[in-house]
Each structure stands twice: as structure tokens, then as C-alpha cells.
PDB file of C-alpha atoms in Angstrom:
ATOM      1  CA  UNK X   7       0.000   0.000   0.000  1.00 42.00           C
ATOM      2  CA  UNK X   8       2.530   2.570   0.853  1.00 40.00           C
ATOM      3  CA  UNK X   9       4.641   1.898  -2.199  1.00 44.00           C
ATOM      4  CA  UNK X  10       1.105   2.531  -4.408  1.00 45.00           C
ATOM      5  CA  UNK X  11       1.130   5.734  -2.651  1.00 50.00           C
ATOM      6  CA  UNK X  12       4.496   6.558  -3.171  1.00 60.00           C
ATOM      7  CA  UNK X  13       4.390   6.130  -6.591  1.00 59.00           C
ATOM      8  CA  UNK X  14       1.142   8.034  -7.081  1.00 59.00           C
ATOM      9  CA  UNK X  15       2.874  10.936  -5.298  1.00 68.00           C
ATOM     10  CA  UNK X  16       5.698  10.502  -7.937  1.00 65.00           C
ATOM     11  CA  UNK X  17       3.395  11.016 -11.117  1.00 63.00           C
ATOM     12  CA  UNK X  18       1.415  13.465 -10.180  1.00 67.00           C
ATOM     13  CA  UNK X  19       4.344  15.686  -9.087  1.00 73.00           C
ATOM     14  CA  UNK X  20       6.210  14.709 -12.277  1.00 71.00           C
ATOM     15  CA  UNK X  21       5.649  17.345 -14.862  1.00 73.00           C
ATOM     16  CA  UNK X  22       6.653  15.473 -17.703  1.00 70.00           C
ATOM     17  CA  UNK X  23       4.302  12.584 -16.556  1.00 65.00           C
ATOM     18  CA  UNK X  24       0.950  14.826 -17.180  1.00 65.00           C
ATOM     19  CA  UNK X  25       2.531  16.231 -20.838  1.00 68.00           C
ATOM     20  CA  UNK X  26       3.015  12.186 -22.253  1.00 64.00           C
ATOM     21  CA  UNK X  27      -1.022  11.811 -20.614  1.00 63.00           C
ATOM     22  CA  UNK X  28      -2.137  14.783 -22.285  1.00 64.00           C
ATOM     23  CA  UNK X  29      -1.308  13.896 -25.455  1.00 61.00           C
ATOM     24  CA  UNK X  30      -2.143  10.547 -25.225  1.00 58.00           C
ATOM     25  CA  UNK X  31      -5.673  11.157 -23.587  1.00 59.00           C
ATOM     26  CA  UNK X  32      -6.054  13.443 -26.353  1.00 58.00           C
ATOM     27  CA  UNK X  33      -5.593  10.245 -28.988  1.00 57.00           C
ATOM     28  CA  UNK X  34      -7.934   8.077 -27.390  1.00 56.00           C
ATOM     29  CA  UNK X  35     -10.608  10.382 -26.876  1.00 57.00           C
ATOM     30  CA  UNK X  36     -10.710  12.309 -30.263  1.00 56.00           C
ATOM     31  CA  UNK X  37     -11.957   9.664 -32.020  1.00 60.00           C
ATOM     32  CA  UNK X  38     -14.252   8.535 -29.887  1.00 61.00           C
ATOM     33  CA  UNK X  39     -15.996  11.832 -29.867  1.00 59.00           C
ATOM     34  CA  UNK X  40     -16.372  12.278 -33.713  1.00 63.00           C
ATOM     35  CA  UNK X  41     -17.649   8.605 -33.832  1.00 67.00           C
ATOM     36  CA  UNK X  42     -20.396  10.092 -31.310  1.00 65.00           C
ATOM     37  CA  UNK X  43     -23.791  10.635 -33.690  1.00 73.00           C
ATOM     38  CA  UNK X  44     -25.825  11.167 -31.260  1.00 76.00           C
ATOM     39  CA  UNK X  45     -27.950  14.608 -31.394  1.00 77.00           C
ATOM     40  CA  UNK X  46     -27.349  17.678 -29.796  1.00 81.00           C
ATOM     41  CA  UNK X  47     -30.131  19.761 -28.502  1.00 83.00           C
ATOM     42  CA  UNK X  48     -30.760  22.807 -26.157  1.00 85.00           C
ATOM     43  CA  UNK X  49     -34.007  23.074 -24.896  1.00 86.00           C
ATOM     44  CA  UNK X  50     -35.887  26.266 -22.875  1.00 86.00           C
ATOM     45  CA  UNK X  51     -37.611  25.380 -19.613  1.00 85.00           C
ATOM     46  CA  UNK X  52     -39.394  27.367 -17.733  1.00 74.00           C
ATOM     47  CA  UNK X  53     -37.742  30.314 -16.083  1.00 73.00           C
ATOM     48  CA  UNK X  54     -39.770  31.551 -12.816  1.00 83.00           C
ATOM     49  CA  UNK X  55     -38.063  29.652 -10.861  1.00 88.00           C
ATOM     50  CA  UNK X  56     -35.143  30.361  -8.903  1.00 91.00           C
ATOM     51  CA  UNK X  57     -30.961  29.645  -9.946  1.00 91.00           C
ATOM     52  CA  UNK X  58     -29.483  26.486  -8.762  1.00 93.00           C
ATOM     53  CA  UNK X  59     -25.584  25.102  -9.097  1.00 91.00           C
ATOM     54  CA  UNK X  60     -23.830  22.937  -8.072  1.00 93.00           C
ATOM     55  CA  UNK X  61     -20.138  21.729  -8.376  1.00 92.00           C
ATOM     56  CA  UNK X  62     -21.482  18.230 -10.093  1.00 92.00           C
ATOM     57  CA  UNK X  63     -24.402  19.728 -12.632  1.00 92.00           C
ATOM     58  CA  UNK X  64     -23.887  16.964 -15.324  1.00 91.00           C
ATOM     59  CA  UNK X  65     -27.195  14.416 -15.419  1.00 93.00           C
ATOM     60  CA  UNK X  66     -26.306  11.323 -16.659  1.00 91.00           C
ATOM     61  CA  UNK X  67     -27.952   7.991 -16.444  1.00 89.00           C
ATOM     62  CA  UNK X  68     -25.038   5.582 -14.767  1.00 88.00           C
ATOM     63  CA  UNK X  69     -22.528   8.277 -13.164  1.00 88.00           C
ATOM     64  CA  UNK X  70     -20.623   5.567 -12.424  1.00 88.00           C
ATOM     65  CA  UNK X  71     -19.405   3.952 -15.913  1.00 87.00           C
ATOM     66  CA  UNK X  72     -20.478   7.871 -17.505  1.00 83.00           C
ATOM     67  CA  UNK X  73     -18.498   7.770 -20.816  1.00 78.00           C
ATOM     68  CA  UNK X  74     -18.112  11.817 -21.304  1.00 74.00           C
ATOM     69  CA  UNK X  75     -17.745  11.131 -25.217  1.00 72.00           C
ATOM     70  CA  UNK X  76     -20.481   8.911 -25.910  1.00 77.00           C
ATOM     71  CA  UNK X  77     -23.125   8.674 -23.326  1.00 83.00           C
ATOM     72  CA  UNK X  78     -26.762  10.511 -23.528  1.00 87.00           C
ATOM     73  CA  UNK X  79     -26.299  13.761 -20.601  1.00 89.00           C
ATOM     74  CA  UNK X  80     -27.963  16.687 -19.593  1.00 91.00           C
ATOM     75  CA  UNK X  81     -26.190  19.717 -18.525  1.00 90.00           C
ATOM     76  CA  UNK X  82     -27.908  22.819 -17.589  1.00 91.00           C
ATOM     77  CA  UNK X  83     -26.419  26.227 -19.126  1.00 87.00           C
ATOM     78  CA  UNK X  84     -28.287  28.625 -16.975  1.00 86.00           C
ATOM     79  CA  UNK X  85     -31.396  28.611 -15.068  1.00 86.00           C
ATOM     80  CA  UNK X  86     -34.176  28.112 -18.431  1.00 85.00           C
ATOM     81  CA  UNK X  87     -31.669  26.414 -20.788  1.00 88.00           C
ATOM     82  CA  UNK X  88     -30.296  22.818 -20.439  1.00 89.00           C
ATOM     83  CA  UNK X  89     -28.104  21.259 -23.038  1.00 87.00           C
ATOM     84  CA  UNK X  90     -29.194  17.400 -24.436  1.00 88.00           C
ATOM     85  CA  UNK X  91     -27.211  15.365 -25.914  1.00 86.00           C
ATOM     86  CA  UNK X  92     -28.963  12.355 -27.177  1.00 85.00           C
ATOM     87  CA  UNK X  93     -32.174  11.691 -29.163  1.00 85.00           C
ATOM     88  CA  UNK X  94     -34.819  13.854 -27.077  1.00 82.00           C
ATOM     89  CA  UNK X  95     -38.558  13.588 -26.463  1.00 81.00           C
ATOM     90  CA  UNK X  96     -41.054  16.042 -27.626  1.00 76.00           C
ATOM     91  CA  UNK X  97     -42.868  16.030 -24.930  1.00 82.00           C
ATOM     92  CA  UNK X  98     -42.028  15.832 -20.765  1.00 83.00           C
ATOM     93  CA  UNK X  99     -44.065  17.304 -17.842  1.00 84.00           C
ATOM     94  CA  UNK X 100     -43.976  20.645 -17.232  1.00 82.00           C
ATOM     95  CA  UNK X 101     -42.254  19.896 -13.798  1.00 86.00           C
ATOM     96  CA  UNK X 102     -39.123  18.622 -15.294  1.00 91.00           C
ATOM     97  CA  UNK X 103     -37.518  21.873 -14.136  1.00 92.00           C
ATOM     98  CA  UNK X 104     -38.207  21.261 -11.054  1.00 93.00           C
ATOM     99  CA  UNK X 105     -36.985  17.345 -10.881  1.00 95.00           C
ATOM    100  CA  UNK X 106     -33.480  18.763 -12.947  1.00 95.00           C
ATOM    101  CA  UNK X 107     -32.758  21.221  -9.922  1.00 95.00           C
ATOM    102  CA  UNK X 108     -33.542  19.048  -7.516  1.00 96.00           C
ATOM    103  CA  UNK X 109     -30.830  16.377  -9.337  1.00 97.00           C
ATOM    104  CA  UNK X 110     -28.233  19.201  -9.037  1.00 96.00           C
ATOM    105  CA  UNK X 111     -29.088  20.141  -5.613  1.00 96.00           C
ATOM    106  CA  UNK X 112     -28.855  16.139  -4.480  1.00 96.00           C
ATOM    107  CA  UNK X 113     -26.049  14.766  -7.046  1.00 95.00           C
ATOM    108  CA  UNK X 114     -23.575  18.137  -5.160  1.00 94.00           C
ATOM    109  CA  UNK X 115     -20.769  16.732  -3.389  1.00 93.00           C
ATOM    110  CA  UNK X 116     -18.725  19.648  -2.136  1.00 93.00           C
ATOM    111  CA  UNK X 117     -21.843  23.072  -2.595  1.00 93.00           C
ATOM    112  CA  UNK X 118     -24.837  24.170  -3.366  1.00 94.00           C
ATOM    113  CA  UNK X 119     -25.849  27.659  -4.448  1.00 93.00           C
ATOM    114  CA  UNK X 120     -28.971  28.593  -4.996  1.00 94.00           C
ATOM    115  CA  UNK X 121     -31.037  31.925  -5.117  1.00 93.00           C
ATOM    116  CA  UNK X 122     -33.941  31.200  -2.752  1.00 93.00           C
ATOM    117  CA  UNK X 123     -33.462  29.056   0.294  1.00 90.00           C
ATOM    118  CA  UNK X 124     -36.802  28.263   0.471  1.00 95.00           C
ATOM    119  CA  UNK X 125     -36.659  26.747  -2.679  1.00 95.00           C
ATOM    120  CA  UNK X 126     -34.200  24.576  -1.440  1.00 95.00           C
ATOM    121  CA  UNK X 127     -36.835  22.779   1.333  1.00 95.00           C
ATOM    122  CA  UNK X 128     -39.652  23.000  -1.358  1.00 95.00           C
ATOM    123  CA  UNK X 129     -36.735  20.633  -3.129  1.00 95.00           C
ATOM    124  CA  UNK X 130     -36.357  18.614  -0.009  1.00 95.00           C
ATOM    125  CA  UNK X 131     -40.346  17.734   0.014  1.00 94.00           C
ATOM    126  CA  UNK X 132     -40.376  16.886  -3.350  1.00 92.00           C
ATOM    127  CA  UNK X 133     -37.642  14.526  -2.897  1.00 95.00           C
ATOM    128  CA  UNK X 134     -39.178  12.571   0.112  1.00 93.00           C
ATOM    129  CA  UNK X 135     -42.265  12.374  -1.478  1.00 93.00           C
ATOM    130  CA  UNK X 136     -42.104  11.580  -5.212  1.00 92.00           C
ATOM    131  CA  UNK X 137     -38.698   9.913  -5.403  1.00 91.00           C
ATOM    132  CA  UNK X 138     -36.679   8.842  -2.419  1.00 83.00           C
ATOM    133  CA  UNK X 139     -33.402   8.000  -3.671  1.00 93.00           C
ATOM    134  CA  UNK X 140     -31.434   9.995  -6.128  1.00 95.00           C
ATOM    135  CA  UNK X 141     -31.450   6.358  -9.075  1.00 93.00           C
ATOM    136  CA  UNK X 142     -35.227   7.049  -9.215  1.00 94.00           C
ATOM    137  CA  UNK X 143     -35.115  10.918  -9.816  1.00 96.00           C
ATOM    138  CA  UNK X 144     -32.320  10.356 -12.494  1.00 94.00           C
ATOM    139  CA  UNK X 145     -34.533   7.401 -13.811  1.00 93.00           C
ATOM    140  CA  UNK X 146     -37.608   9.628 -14.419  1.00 93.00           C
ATOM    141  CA  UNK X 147     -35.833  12.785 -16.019  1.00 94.00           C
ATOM    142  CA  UNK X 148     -34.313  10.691 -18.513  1.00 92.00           C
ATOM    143  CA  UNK X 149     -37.465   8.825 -19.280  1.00 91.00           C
ATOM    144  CA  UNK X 150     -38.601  12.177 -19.759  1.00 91.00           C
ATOM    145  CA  UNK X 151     -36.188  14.213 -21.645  1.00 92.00           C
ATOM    146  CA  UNK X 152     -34.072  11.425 -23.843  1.00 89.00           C
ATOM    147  CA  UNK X 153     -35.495   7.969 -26.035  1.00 81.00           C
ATOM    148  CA  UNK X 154     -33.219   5.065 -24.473  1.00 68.00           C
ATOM    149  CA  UNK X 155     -33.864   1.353 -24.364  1.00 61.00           C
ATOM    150  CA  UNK X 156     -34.355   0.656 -20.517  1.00 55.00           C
TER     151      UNK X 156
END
């Protein structure tokens, strides 16, 4: 265990180290992402509602195995406009704002900011009684927004 450490330590203070892993990261993931066909979309929500961020705003389906080049995601560019990539639905409920900022606000893992605090226990309700765990509110915004096979 130690000597893992130790040798992490090593690479990441090793200048040379990151140059070799930027250009190589760059050769693997290129091509992925121009073999992505997958559609592009930005999409207006509704906008009386108040700002949310977070430091983890990306919605994807399995965070866990999330393939940044190739995987369907939602990523929100302000508070009305969210960025889609993958094939999207016409149609969603109108409270899809609503389930989106309440993904950002649950997903955050170091802040939160938000314009209304209120808005923040209004979130909280929501969550304990429509969803209960964070798999089911990513489940139903995707069955919303984006056409996938599950």
C-alpha cells in the first residue's frame, strides 16, 4: 500500500508525466468523440423559478461507468436552458424543471448555491415524497427528456 502511494505521489508531481497523458488522452478520446452521432439539442424550460448550481451539474444515467464522449447527458447552461445530448422527447411534464434542480441540488458533493433558500426545502419535500433516492429521480428525467432502451 505505501509503495502505491508513493508512486502516485511521484506522477502526479512529475511534470513530464501529465505532458506524455495529455497527449495521449487526447488520442484516445478524439476519435471517440467524432464517432459520437448522437444529437445535440438545447431546450428552454421554464424560467420563474429560482438559480441552482452545483459543483457536479452533469445528469447522466449511470454516473458511475459515464463515458463523457459517448453517453446521452444533460447539462444545464443557466437557469431556463439545459443542453441534451442524445435523441430527445417532444414532450415531458412541465415539472421537469423542477426534478433537474432538484438532481443538481442532491447529485452536489462539495456546494450548493442557490437563489432562494426556500426553494431549497420546497426541493427537499419533493424529494421525500415523489422519489426517495437519487437512481429514481435520475430514472424519471431521462425517461422524460431522452429515447433510451431501458
Amino acid at each position: 500500500m505505501w509503495q502505491e502511494v508513493n508512486t502516485l505521489v511521484k506522477l502526479k508531481g512529475d511534470n513530464n508525466f501529465f505532458k506524455v497523458m495529455k497527449w495521449w488522452f487526447a488520442s484516445i478520446s478524439y476519435p471517440e468523440t467524432f464517432k459520437c452521432e448522437k444529437p445535440l439539442h438545447i431546450l428552454t424550460l421554464y424560467d420563474k423559478l429560482p438559480s441552482i448550481c452545483s459543483d457536479n451539474p452533469i445528469i447522466c444515467l449511470n454516473p458511475d461507468i459515464f463515458r463523457v464522449y459517448s453517453d446521452d447527458f444533460i447539462f444545464p447552461l443557466n437557469s431556463k436552458e439545459i443542453f441534451i445530448r442524445g435523441e430527445k422527447r417532444n414532450e415531458f411534464m412541465n415539472t421537469i424543471k423542477f426534478e433537474i434542480d432538484l438532481l443538481i441540488y442532491k447529485q452536489a458533493k462539495r456546494y450548493i448555491g442557490c437563489t432562494d433558500k426556500k426553494y431549497l426545502a420546497d426541493l427537499d419535500k419533493l424529494f421525500e415524497s415523489d422519489f426517495k433516492n437519487i437512481h429514481n429521480l435520475r430514472l424519471s428525467i431521462f425517461r422524460q427528456l431522452i429515447k433510451y432502451n431501458n
